[in-house]
XYZ file of C-alpha atoms in Angstrom:
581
model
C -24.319 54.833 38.095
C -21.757 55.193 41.217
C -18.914 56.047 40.130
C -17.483 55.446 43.732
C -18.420 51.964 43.546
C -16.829 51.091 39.748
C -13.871 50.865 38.030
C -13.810 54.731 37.099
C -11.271 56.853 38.549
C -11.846 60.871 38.622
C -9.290 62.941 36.138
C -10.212 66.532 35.685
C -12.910 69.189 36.616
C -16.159 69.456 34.317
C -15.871 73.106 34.702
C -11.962 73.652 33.533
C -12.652 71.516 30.575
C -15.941 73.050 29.542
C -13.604 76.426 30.082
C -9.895 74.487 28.117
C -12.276 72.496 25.494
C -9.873 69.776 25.710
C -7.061 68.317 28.680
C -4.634 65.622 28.712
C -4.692 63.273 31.670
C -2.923 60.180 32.810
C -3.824 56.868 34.136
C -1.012 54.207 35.061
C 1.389 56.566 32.744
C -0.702 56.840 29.608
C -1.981 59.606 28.473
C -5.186 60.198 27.808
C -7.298 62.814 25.644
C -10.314 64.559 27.082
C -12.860 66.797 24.624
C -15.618 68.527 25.633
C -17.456 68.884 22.479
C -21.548 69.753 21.591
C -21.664 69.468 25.372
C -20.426 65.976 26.045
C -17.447 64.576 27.506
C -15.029 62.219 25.304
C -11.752 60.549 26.109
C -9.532 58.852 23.806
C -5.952 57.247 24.006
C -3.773 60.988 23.224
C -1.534 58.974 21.061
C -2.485 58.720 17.364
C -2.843 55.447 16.294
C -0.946 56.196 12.921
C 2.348 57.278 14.833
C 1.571 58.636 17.901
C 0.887 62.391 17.046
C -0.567 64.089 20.186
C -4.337 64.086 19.399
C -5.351 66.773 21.626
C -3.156 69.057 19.195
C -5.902 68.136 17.108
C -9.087 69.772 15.699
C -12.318 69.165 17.137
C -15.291 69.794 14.646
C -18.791 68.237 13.913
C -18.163 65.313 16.025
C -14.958 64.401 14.315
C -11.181 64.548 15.660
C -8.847 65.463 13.172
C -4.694 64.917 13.396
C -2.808 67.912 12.649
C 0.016 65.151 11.826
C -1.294 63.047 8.378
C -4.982 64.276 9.047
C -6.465 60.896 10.022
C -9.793 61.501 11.151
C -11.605 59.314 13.756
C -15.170 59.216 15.115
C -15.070 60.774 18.427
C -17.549 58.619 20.586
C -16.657 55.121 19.620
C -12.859 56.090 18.022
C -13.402 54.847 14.257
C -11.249 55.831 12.038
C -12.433 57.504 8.368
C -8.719 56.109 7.510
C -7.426 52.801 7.372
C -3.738 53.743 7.276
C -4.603 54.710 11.095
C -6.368 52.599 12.850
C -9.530 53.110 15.139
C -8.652 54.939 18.231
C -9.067 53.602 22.088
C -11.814 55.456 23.797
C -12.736 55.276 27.289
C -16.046 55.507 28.970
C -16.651 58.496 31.090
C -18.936 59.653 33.514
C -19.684 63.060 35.728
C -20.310 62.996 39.642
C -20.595 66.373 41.475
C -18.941 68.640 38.724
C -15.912 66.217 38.465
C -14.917 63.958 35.383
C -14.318 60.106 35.815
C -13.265 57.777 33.055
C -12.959 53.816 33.472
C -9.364 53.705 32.432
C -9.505 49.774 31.478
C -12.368 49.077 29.430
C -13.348 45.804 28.163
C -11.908 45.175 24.690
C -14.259 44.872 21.860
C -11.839 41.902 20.432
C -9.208 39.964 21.868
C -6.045 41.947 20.758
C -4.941 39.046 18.129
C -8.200 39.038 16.685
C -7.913 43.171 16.497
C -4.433 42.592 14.807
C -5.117 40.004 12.629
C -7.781 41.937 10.975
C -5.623 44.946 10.718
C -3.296 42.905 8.697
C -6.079 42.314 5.941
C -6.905 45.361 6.045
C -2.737 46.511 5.283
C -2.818 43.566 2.758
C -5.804 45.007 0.994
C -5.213 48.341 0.814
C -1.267 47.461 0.645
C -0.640 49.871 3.836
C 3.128 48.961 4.906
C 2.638 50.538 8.164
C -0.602 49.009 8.684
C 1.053 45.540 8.134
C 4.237 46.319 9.950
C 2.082 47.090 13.180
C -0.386 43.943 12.775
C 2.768 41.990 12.713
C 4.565 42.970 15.196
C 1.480 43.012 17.484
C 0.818 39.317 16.480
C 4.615 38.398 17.491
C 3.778 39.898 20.674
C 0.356 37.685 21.426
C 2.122 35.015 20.587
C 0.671 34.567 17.112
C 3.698 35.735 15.290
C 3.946 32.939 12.534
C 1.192 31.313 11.817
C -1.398 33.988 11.786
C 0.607 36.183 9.363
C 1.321 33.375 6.957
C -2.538 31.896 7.242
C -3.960 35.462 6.979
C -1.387 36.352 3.708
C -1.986 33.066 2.279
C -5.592 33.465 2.267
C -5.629 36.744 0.470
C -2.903 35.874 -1.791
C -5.117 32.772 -3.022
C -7.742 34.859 -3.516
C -6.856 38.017 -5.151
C -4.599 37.390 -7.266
C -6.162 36.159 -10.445
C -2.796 34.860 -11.672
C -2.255 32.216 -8.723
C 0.513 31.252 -6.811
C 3.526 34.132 -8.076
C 6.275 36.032 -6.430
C 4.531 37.352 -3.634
C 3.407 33.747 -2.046
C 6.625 32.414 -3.255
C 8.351 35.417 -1.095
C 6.050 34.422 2.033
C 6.631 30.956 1.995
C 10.819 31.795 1.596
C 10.371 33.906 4.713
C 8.434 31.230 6.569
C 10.744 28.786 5.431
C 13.713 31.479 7.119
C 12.053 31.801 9.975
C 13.958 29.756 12.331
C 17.305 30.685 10.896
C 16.999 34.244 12.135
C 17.283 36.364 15.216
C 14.572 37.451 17.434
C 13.246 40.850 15.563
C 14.183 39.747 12.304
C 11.317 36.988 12.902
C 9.135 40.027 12.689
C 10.696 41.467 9.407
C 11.072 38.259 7.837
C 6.977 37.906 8.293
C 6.459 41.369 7.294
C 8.737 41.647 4.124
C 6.191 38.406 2.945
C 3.243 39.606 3.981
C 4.342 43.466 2.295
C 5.196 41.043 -0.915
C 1.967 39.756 -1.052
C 0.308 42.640 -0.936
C 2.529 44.202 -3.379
C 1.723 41.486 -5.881
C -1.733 41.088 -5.201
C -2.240 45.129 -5.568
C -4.336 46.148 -8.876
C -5.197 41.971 -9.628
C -8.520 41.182 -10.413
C -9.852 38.126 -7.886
C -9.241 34.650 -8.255
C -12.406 32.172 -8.642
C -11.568 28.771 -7.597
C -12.881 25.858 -8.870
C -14.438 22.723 -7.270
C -13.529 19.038 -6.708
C -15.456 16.548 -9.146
C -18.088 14.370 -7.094
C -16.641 11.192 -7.961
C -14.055 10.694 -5.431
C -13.162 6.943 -6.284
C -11.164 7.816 -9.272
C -7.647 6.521 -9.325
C -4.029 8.170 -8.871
C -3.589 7.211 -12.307
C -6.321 8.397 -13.945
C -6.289 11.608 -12.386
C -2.806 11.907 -12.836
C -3.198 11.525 -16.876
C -5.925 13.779 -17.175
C -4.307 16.666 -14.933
C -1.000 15.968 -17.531
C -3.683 16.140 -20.235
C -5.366 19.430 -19.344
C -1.957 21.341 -18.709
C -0.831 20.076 -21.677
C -3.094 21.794 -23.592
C -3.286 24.604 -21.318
C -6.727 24.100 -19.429
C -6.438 25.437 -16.231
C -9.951 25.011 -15.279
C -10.060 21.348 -16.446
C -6.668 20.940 -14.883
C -7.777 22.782 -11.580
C -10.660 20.409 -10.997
C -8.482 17.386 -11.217
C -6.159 18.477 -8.977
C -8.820 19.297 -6.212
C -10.179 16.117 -6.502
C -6.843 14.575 -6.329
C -6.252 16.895 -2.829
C -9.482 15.891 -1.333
C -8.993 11.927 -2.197
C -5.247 11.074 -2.386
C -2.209 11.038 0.537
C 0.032 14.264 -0.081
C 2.554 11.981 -1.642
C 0.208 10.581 -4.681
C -0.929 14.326 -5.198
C 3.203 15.561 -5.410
C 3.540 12.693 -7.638
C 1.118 14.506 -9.707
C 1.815 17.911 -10.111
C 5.605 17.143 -9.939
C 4.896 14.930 -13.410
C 3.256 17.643 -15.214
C 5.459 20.735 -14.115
C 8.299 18.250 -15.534
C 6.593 17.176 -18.976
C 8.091 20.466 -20.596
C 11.985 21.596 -19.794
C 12.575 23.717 -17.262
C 9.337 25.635 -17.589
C 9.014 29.518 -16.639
C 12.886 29.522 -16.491
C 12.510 27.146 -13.396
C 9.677 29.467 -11.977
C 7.115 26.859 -12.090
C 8.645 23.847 -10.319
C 10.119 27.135 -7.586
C 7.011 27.937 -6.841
C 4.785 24.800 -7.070
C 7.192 23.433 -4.631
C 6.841 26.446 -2.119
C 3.027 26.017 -2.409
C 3.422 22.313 -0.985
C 5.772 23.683 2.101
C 3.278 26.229 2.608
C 0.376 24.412 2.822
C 2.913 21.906 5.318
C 3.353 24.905 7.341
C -0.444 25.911 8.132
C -1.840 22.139 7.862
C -2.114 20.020 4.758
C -6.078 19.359 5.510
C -7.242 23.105 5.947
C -4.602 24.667 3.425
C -3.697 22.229 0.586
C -6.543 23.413 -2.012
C -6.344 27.156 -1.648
C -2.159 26.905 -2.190
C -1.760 23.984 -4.674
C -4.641 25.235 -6.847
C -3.660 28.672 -6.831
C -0.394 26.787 -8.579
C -2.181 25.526 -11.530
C -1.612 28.787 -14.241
C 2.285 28.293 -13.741
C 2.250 24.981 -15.992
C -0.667 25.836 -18.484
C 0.591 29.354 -18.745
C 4.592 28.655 -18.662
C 7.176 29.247 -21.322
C 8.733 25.953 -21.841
C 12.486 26.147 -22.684
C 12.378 23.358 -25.610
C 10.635 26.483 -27.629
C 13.401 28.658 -26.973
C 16.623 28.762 -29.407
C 19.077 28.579 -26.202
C 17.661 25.183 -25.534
C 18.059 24.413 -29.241
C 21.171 26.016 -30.949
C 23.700 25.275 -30.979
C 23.635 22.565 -29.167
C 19.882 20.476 -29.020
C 19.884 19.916 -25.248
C 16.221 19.803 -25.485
C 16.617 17.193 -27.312
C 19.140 15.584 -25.500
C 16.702 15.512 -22.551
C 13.782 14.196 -24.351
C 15.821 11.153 -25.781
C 17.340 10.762 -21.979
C 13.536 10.858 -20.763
C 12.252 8.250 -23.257
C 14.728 5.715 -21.394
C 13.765 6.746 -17.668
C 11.601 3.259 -17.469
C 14.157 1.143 -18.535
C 17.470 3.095 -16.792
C 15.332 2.962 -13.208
C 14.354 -0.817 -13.562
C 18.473 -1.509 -14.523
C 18.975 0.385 -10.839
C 16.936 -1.509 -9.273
C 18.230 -2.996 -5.822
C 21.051 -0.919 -6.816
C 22.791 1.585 -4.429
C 24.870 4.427 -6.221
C 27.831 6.278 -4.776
C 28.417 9.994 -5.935
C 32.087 9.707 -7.657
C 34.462 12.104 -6.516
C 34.465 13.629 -9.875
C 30.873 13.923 -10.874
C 29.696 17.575 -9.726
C 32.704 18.706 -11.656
C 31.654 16.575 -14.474
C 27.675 18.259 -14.236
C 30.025 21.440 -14.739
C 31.737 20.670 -18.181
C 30.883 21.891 -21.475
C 30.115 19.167 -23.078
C 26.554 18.562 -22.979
C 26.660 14.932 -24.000
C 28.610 13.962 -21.404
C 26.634 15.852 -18.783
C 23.632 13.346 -19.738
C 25.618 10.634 -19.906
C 26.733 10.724 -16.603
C 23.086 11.407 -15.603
C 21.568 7.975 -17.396
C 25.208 5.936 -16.162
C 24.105 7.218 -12.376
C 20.365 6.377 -12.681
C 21.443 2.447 -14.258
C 23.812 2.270 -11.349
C 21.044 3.161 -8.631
C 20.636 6.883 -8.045
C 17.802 8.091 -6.519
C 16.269 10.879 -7.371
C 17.348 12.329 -4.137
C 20.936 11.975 -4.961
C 20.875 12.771 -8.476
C 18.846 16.126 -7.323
C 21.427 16.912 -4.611
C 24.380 16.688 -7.045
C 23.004 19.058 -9.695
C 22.267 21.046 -6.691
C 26.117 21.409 -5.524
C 26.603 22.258 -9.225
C 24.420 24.939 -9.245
C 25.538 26.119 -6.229
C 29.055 26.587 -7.707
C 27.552 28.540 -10.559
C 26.525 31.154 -8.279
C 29.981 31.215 -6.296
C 32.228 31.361 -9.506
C 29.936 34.005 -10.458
C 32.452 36.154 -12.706
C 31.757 39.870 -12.023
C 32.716 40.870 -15.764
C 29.538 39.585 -16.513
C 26.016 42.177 -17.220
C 24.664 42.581 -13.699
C 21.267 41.053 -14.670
C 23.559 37.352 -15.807
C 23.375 37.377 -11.611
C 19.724 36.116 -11.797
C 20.429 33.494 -14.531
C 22.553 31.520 -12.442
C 20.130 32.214 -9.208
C 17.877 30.755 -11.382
C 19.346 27.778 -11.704
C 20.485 27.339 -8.597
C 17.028 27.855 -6.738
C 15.162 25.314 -9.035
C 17.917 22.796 -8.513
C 17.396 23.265 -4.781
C 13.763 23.201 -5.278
C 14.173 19.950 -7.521
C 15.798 18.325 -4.539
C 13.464 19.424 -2.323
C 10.467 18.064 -4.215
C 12.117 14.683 -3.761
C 11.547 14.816 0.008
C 7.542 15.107 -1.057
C 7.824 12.514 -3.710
C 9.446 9.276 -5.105
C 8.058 10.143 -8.692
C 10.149 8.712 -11.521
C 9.224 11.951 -13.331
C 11.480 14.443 -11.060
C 14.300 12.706 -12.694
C 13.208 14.476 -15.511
C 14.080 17.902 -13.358
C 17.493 16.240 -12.655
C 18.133 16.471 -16.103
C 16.443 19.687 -17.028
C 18.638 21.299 -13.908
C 21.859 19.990 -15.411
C 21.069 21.572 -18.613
C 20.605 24.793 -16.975
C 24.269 24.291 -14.891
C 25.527 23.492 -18.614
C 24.233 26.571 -20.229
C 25.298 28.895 -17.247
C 28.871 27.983 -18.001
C 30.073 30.925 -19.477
C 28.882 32.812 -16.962
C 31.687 31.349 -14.919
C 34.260 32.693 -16.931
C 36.711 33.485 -15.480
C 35.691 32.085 -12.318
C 35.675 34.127 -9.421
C 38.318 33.630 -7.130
C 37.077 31.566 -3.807
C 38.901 31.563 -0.307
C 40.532 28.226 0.230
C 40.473 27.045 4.279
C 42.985 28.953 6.093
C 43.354 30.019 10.051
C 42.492 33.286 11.491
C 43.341 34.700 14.790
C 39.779 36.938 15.132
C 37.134 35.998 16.833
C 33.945 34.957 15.189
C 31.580 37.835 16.558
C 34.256 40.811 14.674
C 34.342 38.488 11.975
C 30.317 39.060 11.717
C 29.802 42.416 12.246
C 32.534 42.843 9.720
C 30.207 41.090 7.131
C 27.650 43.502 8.070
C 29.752 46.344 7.131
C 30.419 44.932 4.060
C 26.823 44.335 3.121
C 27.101 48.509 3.743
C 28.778 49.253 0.470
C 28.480 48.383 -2.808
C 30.841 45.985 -4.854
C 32.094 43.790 -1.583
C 30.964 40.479 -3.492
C 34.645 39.116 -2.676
C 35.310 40.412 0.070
C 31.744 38.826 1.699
C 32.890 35.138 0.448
C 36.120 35.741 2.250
C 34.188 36.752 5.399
C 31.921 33.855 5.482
C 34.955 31.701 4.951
C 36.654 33.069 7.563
C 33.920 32.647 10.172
C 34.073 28.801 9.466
C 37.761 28.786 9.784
C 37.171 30.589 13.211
C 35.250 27.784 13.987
C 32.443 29.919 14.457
C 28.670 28.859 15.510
C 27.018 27.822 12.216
C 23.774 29.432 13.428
C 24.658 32.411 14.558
C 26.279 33.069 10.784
C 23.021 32.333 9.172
C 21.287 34.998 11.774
C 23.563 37.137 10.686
C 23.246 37.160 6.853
C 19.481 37.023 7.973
C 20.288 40.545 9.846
C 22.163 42.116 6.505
C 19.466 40.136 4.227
C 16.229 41.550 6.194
C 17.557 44.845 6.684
C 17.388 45.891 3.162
C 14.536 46.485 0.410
C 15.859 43.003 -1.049
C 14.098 41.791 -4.192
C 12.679 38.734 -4.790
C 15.718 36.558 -6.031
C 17.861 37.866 -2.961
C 15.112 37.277 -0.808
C 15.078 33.650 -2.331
C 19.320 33.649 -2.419
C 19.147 32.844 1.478
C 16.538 30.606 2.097
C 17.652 28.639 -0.813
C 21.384 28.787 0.657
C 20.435 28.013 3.946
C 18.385 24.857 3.139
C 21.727 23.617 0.574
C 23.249 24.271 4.040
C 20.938 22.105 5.841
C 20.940 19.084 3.220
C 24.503 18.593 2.943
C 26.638 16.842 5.341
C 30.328 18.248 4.374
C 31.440 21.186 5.882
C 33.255 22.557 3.341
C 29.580 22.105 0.906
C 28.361 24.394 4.058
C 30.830 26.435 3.288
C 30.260 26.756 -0.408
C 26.426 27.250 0.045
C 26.679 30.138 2.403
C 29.830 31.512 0.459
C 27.852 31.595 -3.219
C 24.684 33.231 -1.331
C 26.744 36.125 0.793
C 28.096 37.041 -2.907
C 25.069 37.142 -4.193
C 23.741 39.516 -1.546
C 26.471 41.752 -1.322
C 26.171 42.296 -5.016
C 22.643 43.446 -4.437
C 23.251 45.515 -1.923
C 23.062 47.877 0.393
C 19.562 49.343 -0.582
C 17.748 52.567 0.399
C 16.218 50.420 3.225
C 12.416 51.776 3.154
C 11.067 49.026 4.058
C 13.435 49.295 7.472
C 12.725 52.577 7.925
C 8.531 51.656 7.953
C 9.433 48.581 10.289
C 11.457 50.771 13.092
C 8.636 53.447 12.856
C 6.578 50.392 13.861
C 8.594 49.250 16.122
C 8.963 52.520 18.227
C 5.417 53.232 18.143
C 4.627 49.649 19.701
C 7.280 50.710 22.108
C 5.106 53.835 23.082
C 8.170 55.979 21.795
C 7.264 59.637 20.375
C 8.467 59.779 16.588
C 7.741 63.366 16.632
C 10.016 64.297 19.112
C 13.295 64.983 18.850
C 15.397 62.396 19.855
């Protein structure tokens, strides 16, 4: 060819790199690696794609390039890597004209760059490569693809290989989708990384997952396929139970198919220590994220082992000694039909005193008020959102003098109450009263937890400015045992009439920074959508109070996961990480 008439542009002699075996040049600023090796010319991008290691301080040898760095090895002619924690390598064409060495310094893409980083993400979710999916991420975020292709792509491969279903890794993805627009610009990135890393993570080791199929007949009812998917969990058939929900997903309105699933993760109490109903309902916002038609059957099947495989709290002695609360629920839920028709046309008004009332110790009374509220005309909505504020207090009064690990009870509690209330947004289902009930229980058994409560900031002025007020609760989030002090801090920021939004960014900051596990991960999102649902300010303030406790008692962490996202970060940036800085 002519190279005078191309794209190539001439970069070093043929003779002084047949005599230097190897030159960097540049081309618009980047450097580039030339090899002459087994008498051929080569050029590659100089920069490791691992994390940016010069390459031409490489080794040369049978046709592959070597990294004196972490030893990735790549293919020399085309750049393929023997190494997926790399990452194939950009070569450029080159050509020789009259002695001299000319390389087309733009070459034609073998894939679009989003298609490139998308399928370096499954690649980092298969192998569970943090770097890998650190750098597909934040690529994505840059072509514009930085939510939906991430959750998709994680989605798919959680569905798949993860024989178990729908656990804490999908649940962790959908919380951070679910964040998403709550946080700041670059913690959109981590927030999509830590769920992608946590799918990966849980999917790591798991045999596949084999889905099943839809039935033929597509004509059957809501009703009937509603009683035979309660059927089959009830006596633990997931496969049977799988089908029926399929068929129920490919022939019934999202509404008719909450109604179902909602009914059976509610015909046992509080199953998987409110794990099941958690989760089930972060499948169904999933699957609303990436498109109900496309998504629905991977997500809501994948579901299906955490009601035939769940502990159900009537067989456990706390639920029955000394006090039969169980029981208590079960009588409560053999009146549901006749306490909703005696609300009908009915509209209920939360008394002033009934969230305290959900937080007594008498049991009995706590399901009374329940069945009075449901006679007088609560919906499920409102009788979800009050156990909700209940739990929410749980978590706030949290009483330090408790074992560290008593944290996660009342979390627990609190997230299925919020997950409760969410389900009623999905569904009118008579059965999620059920959870109502089965939530309260939980508030009345975390009681002791609260004792003594924990002391809460009551409104008061403050002379600082919002923005020290923040980066205050940053520094707090720095050392360990500022649970107090971080409810006083969030307090304060309301009572410095501070931007709502830019609070919630900010926990996101001290939340995404960290190597947060699962139930602080969940802490926020949960907090943040109690924040959203409520119209008071001062139930604003409770939410966000109860979550920054909860966080600061979790924290600070070594921060790995930070560390792996900056490294990421600076490498997209075309910054040297072997330098010093």
């Amino acid at each position: 060819m002519a190279v005078e008439d191309s794209e190539y542009v001439q970069v070093a002699s043929l003779s002084e790199l047949e005599d230097e075996g190897r030159q960097v040049v540049s081309s618009d600023g980047r450097p580039i690696a030339l090899f002459h090796h087994e008498g051929e010319v080569y050029a590659v991008d100089n920069r490791c794609p691992h994390m940016g290691f010069p390459l031409t301080r490489g080794t040369v040898e049978d046709g592959i390039l070597t990294c004196h760095w972490h030893h990735a090895r790549f293919e020399l002619e085309e750049g393929d890597t023997f190494d997926l924690f790399a990452d194939d390598v950009q070569t450029f064409p080159t050509e020789i004209d009259d002695g001299e060495v000319y390389l087309d310094p733009d070459p034609e893409p073998d894939v679009p760059p989003a298609t490139r980083f998308r399928n370096r993400l499954a690649d980092g979710l298969e192998e569970d490569i943090s770097l890998v999916m650190a750098k597909s991420v934040i690529g994505l975020d840059e072509e514009g693809e930085g939510f939906y292709t991430p959750l998709e792509t994680a989605v798919n491969f959680g569905t798949r290989y993860r024989a178990m279903g729908w656990g804490r890794g999908l649940t962790t993805l959908g919380c951070m989708a679910n964040l998403y627009d709550h946080v700041g610009g670059r913690d959109k990135r981590r927030a999509m990384f830590t769920g992608v890393r946590e799918v990966a993570d849980d999917s790591a080791g798991e045999p596949p997952r084999f889905q099943q199929y839809a039935f033929d007949n597509q004509e059957l009812s809501k009703e009937r396929l509603k009683s035979w998917f309660r059927d089959t969990c009830e006596v633990r058939d997931a496969d049977g139970a799988e089908r029926c929900l399929l068929t129920a997903i490919d022939s019934l309105p999202p509404k008719d198919v909450a109604e179902i699933v909602f009914s059976a993760a509610t015909d046992h109490r509080y199953m998987n220590a409110g794990h099941t109903l958690d989760f089930i309902n972060t499948a169904f916002e999933t699957a609303q994220h990436l498109g109900w038609e496309e998504h629905a059957d991977a997500a809501l099947a994948s579901t299906v082992a955490q009601i035939t495989d769940a502990t159900r709290s009537e067989e456990l002695s706390s639920w029955r000694q000394p006090v039969d609360i169980a029981g208590l629920c079960a009588d409560a839920n053999d009146l549901l039909s006749d306490l909703v028709a005696a609300g009908e046309g009915k509209e209920w008004e939360r008394p002033e005193d009934f969230v305290e009332t959900l937080l007594d110790d008498d049991a009995e009374a706590i399901v009374d008020a329940l069945t009075d509220a449901i006679k007088a005309g609560a919906t499920t909505t409102q009788l979800a959102d009050a156990v909700a504020r209940a739990a929410t207090r749980r978590v706030l009064w949290f009483a330090t003098n408790n074992e560290f690990t008593d944290w996660n009870t009342v979390h627990h509690t609190f997230t299925y109450a919020n997950a409760v209330h969410r389900a009623t947004e999905k569904t009118d289902a008579t059965e999620l009263y059920r959870a109502c009930f089965d939530g309260a229980m939980s508030v009345y058994l975390d009681r002791f937890l609260n004792s003594p409560r924990a002391p809460v900031p009551d409104p008061d002025e403050t002379d600082r400015t919002p923005a020290d007020v923040r980066a205050d609760l940053l520094d707090a989030f720095d050392e360990q045992g500022n649970t107090n002090r971080a409810a006083t801090l969030v307090s304060e920021h309301f009572d410095a009439d501070g931007d709502p939004d830019d609070l919630k960014r900010t926990l996101g900051r001290g939340l995404l920074r960290e190597d947060a596990d699962f139930h602080t991960l969940q802490s926020l999102t949960a907090a943040i959508e109690r924040f959203e649902a409520v119209g008071e300010k001062s139930e604003q303030r409770t939410a966000l109070m109860a979550t920054a406790r909860y966080m600061a008692a979790h924290f600070p962490t070594r921060r790995a996961a930070e560390q792996t996202f900056s490294i990421a970060t600076r490498l997209h940036r075309g910054e040297r990480l072997h330098e010093v800085k």
